[in-house]
mmCIF file of C-alpha atoms in Angstrom:
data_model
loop_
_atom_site.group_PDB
_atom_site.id
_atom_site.type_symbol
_atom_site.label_atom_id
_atom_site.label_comp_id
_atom_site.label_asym_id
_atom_site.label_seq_id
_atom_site.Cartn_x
_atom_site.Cartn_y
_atom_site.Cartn_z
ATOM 1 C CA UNK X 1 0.000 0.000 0.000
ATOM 2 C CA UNK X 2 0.893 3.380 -0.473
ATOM 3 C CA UNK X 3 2.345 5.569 2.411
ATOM 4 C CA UNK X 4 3.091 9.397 2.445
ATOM 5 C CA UNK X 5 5.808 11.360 5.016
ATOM 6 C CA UNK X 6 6.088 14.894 5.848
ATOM 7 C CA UNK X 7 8.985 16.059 8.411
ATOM 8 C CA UNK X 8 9.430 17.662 10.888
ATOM 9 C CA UNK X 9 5.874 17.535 12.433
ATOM 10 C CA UNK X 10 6.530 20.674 13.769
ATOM 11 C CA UNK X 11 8.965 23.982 13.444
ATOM 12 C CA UNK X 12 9.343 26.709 15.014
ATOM 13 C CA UNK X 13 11.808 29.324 12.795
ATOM 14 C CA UNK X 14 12.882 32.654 13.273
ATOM 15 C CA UNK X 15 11.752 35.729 10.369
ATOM 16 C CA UNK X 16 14.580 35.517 7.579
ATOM 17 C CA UNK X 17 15.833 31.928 8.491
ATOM 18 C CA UNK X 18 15.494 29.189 5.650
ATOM 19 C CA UNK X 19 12.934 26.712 5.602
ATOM 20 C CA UNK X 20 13.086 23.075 4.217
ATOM 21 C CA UNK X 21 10.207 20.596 4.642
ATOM 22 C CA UNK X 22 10.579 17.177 3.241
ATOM 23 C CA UNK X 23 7.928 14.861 1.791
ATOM 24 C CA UNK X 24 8.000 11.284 0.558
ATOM 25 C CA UNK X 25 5.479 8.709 -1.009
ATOM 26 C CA UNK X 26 6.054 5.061 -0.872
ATOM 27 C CA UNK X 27 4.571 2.166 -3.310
ATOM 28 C CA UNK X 28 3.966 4.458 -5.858
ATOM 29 C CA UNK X 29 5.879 4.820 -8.890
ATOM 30 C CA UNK X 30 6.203 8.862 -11.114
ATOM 31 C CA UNK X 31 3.281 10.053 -8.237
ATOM 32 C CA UNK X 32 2.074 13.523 -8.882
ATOM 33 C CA UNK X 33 2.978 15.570 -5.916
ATOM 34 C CA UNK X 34 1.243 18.953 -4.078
ATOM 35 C CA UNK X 35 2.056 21.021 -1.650
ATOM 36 C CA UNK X 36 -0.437 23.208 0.497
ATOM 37 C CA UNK X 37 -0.615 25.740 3.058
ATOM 38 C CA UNK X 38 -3.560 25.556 5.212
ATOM 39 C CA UNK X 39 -3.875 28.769 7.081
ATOM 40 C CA UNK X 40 -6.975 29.301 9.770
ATOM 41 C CA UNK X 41 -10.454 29.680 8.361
ATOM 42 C CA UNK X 42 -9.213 29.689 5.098
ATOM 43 C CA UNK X 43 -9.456 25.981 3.540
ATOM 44 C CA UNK X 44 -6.354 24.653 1.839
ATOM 45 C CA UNK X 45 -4.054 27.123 -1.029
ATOM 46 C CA UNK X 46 -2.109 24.728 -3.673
ATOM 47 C CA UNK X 47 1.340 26.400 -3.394
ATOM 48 C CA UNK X 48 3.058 23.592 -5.981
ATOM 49 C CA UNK X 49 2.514 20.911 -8.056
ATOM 50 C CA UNK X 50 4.986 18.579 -10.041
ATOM 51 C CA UNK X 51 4.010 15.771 -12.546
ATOM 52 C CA UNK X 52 7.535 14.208 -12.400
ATOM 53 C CA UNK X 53 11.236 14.614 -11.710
ATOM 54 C CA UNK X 54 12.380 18.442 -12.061
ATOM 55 C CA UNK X 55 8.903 19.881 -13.336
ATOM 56 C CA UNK X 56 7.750 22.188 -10.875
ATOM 57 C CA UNK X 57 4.669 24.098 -10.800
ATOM 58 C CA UNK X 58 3.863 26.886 -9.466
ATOM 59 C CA UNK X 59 0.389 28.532 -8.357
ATOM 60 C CA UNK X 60 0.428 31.496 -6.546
ATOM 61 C CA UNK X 61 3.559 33.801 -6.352
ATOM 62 C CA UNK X 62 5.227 33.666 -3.199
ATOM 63 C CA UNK X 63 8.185 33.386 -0.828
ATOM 64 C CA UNK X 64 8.780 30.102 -1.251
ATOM 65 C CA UNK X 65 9.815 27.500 -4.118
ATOM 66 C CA UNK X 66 9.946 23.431 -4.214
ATOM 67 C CA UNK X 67 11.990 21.085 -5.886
ATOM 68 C CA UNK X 68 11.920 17.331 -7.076
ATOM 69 C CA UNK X 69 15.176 15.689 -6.855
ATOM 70 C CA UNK X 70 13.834 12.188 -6.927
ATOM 71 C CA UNK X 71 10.494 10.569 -8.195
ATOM 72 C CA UNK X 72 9.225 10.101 -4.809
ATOM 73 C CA UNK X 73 10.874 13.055 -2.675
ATOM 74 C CA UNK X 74 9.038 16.613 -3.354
ATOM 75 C CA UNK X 75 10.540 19.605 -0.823
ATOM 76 C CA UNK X 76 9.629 22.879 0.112
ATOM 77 C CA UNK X 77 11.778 25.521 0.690
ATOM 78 C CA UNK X 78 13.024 29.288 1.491
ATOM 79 C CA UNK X 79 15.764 31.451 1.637
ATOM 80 C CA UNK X 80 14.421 33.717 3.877
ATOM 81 C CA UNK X 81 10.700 33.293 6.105
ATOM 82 C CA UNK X 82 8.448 35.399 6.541
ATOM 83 C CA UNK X 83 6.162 35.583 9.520
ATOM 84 C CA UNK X 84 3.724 35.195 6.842
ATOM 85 C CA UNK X 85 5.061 31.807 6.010
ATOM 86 C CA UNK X 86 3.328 30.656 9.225
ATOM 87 C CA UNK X 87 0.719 27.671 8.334
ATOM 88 C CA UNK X 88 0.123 24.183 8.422
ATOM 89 C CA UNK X 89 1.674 22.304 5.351
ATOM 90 C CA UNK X 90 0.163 19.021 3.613
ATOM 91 C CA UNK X 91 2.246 17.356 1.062
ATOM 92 C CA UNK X 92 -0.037 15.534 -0.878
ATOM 93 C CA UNK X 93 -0.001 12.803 -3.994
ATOM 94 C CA UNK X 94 -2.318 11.143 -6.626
ATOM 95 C CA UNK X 95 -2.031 9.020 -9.344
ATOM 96 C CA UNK X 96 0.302 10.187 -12.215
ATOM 97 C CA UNK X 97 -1.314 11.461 -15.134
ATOM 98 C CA UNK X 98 -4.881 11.913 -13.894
ATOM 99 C CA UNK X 99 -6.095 14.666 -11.244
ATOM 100 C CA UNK X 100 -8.343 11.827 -9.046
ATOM 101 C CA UNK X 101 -8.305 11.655 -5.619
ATOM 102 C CA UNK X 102 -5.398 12.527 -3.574
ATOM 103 C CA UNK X 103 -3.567 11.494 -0.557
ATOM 104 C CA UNK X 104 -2.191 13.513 2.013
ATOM 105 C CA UNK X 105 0.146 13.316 4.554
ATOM 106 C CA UNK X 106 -0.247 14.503 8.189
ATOM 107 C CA UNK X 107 1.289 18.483 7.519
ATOM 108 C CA UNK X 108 4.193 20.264 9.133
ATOM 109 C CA UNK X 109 3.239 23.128 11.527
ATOM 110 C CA UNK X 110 5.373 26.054 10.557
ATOM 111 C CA UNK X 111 5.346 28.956 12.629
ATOM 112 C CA UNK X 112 7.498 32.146 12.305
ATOM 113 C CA UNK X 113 9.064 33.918 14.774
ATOM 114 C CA UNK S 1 -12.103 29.354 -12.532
ATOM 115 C CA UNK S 2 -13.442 25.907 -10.765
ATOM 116 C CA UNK S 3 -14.978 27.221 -7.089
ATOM 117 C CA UNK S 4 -16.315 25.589 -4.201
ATOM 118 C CA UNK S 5 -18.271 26.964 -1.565
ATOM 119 C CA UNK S 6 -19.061 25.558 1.820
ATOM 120 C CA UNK S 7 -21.977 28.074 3.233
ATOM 121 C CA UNK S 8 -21.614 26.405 6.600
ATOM 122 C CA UNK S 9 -18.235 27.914 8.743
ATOM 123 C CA UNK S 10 -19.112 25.427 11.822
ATOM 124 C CA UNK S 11 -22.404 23.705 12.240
ATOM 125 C CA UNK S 12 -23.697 22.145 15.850
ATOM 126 C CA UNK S 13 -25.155 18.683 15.456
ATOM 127 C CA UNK S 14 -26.387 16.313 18.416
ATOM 128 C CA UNK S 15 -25.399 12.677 18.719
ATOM 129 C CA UNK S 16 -27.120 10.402 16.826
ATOM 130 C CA UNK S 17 -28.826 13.249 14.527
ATOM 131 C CA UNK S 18 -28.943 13.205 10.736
ATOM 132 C CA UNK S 19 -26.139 15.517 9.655
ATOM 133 C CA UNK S 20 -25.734 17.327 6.067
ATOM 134 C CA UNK S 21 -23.255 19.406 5.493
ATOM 135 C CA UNK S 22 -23.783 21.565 2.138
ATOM 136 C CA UNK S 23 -21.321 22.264 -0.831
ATOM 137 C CA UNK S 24 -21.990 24.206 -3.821
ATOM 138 C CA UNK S 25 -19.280 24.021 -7.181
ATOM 139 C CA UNK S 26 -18.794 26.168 -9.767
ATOM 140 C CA UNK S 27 -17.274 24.351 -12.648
ATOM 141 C CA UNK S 28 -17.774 24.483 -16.428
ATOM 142 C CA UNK S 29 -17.981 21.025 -17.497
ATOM 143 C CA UNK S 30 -19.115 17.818 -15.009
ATOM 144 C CA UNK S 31 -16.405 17.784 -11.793
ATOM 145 C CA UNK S 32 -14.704 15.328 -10.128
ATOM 146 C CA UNK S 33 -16.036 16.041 -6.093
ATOM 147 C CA UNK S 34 -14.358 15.123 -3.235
ATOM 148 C CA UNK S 35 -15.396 15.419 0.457
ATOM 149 C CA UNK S 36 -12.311 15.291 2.791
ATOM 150 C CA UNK S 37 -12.407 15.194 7.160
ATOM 151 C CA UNK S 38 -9.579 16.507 9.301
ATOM 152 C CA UNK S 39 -9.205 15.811 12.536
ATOM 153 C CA UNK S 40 -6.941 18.650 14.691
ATOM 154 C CA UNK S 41 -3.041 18.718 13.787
ATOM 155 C CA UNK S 42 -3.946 16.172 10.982
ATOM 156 C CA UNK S 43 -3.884 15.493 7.533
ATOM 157 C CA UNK S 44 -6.819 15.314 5.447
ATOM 158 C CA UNK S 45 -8.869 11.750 5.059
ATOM 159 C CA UNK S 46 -10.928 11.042 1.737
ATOM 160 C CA UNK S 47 -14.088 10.217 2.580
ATOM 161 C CA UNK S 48 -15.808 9.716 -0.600
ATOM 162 C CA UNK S 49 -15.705 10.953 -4.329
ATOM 163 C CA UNK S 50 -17.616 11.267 -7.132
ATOM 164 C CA UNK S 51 -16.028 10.900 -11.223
ATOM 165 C CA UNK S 52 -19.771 9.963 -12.827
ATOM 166 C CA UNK S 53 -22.240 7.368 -13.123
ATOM 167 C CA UNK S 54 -25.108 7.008 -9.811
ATOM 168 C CA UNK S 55 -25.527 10.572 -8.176
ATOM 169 C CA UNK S 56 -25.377 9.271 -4.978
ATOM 170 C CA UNK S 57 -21.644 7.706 -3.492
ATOM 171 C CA UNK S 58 -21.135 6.106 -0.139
ATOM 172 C CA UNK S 59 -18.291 6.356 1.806
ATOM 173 C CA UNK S 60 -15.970 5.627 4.987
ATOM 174 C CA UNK S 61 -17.339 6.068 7.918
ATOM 175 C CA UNK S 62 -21.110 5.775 7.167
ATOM 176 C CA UNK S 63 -20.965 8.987 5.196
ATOM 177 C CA UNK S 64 -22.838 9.270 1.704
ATOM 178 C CA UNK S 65 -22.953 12.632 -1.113
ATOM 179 C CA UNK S 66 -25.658 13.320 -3.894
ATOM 180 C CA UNK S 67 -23.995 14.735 -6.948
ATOM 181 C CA UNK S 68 -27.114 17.044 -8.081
ATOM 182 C CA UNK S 69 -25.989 18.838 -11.350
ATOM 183 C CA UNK S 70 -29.260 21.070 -11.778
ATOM 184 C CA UNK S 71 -28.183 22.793 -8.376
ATOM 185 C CA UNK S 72 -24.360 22.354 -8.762
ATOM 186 C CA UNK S 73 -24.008 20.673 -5.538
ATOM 187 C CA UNK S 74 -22.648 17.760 -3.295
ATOM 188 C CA UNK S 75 -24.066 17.554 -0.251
ATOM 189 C CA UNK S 76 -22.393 15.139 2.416
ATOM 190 C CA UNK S 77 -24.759 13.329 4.595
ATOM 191 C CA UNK S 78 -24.974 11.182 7.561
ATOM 192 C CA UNK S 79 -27.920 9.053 9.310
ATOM 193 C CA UNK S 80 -26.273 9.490 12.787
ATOM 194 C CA UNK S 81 -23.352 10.927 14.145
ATOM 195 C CA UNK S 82 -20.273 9.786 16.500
ATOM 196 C CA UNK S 83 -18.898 11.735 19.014
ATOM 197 C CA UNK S 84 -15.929 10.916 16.969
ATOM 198 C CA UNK S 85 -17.332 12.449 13.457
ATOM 199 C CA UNK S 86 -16.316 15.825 14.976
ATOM 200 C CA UNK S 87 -13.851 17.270 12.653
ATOM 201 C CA UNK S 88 -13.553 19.606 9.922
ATOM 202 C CA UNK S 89 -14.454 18.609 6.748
ATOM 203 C CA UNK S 90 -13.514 20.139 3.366
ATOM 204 C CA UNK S 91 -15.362 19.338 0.369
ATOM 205 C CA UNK S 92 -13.369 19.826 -2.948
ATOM 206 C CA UNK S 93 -13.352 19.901 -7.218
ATOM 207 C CA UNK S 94 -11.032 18.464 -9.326
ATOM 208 C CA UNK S 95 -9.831 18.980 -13.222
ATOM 209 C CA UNK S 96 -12.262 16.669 -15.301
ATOM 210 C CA UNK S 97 -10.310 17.713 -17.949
ATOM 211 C CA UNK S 98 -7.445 15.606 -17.241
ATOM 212 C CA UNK S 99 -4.701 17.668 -16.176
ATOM 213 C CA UNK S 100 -3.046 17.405 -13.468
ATOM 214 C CA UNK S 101 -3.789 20.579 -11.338
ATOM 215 C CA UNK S 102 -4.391 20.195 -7.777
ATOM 216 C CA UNK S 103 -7.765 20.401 -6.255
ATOM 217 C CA UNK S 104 -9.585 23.274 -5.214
ATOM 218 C CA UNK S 105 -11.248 23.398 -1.346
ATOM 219 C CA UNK S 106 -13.910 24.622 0.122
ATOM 220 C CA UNK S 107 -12.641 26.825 3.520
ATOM 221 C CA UNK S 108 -14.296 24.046 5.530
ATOM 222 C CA UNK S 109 -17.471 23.205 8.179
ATOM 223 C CA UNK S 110 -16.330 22.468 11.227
ATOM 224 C CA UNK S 111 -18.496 19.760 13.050
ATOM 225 C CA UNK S 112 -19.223 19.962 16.594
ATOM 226 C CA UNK S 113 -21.025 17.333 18.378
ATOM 227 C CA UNK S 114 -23.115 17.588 21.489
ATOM 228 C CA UNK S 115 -23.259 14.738 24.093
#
């Protein structure tokens, strides 16, 4: 079956320090992967989206950027925080080439400092 | 633009009452739907979906949706809630048109239970 990890769990940063949250799927092969921030009373925002190895896409402009360095491995990251980086982040995947249901894993509670 | 909207921000429901939680979709051609529960500090749990075919889906958990086109919406629904249904719950539209976008939420009802 498949499984998906997001680390840390939690993280507390200082404003202007960088950021790198980690996400892996297992028992999945070329997954498509998401990221979102989930900020209070305002549902989820798609941040990212990649469809395989190196293709990154991006939805809203922003403070932060991802990367794909392996077919199961999607990261977030920034050079500098914001406090309005602050959120809960879900990593999330579905089925390669089709936008069905998708899986997410249990978020990463970022809050600036 | 696809759109979902949840009218509901948190809805008070006593156990063992019917529960429906509304969603409305704005979408061009015929969605894929999604209803998704959260539990605090979690991720988010599928409960049920709908590509096409019967209107009405069942789910985990006891929980069932109608797809009704004529009023664009997909209403989640259950007999008789659990203490432990309290949550918040997202429903959500995907890309029928094949890409490979991510999905687009609803800001959420959040379920409260009374003993």
């Amino acid at each position: 079956s498949q499984t998906i990890h997001q680390w840390p769990a939690t993280l507390v940063q200082p404003v202007g320090s960088p950021l790198s949250l980690e996400c892996t799927v297992e028992g999945t092969s070329n997954p498509n992967l998401y990221w979102y921030r989930q900020a209070a009373g305002r549902g989820l925002q798609l941040l990212f989206y990649s469809v395989g190895i190196g293709q990154i896409s991006s939805e809203v402009p922003q403070n932060l950027s991802a990367s794909r360095p392996q077919d199961r491995q999607f990261i977030l990251s920034s050079k500098k925080l914001l406090l309005s980086d602050s959120g809960f982040y879900l990593c999330a995947w579905s089925v390669g080439g089709t936008s069905y249901e998708q899986y997410f894993g249990p978020g990463t509670r970022l809050t600036v400092t | 633009a696809q759109s979902v909207t949840q009218p509901d921000i948190h809805i008070t429901v006593s156990e063992g009452a019917s529960l429906e939680l509304r969603c409305n979709y704005s979408y061009g051609a015929t969605p894929y739907l999604f209803w998704y529960v959260q539990s605090p500090g979690q991720g988010l749990q599928l409960l049920l979906k709908y590509f096409s075919g019967d209107t009405l889906v069942q789910g985990i958990k006891g929980f069932e949706a109608e797809f009704k086109r004529s009023q664009s919406s997909f209403n989640l629904r259950k007999p008789s809630v659990h203490w432990s249904d309290a949550a918040e719950y997202f429903c959500a539209v995907g890309d029928s048109g094949g890409g490979a976008d991510g999905l687009t939420f609803g800001k959420g009802t959040h379920l409260i239970i009374q003993p």
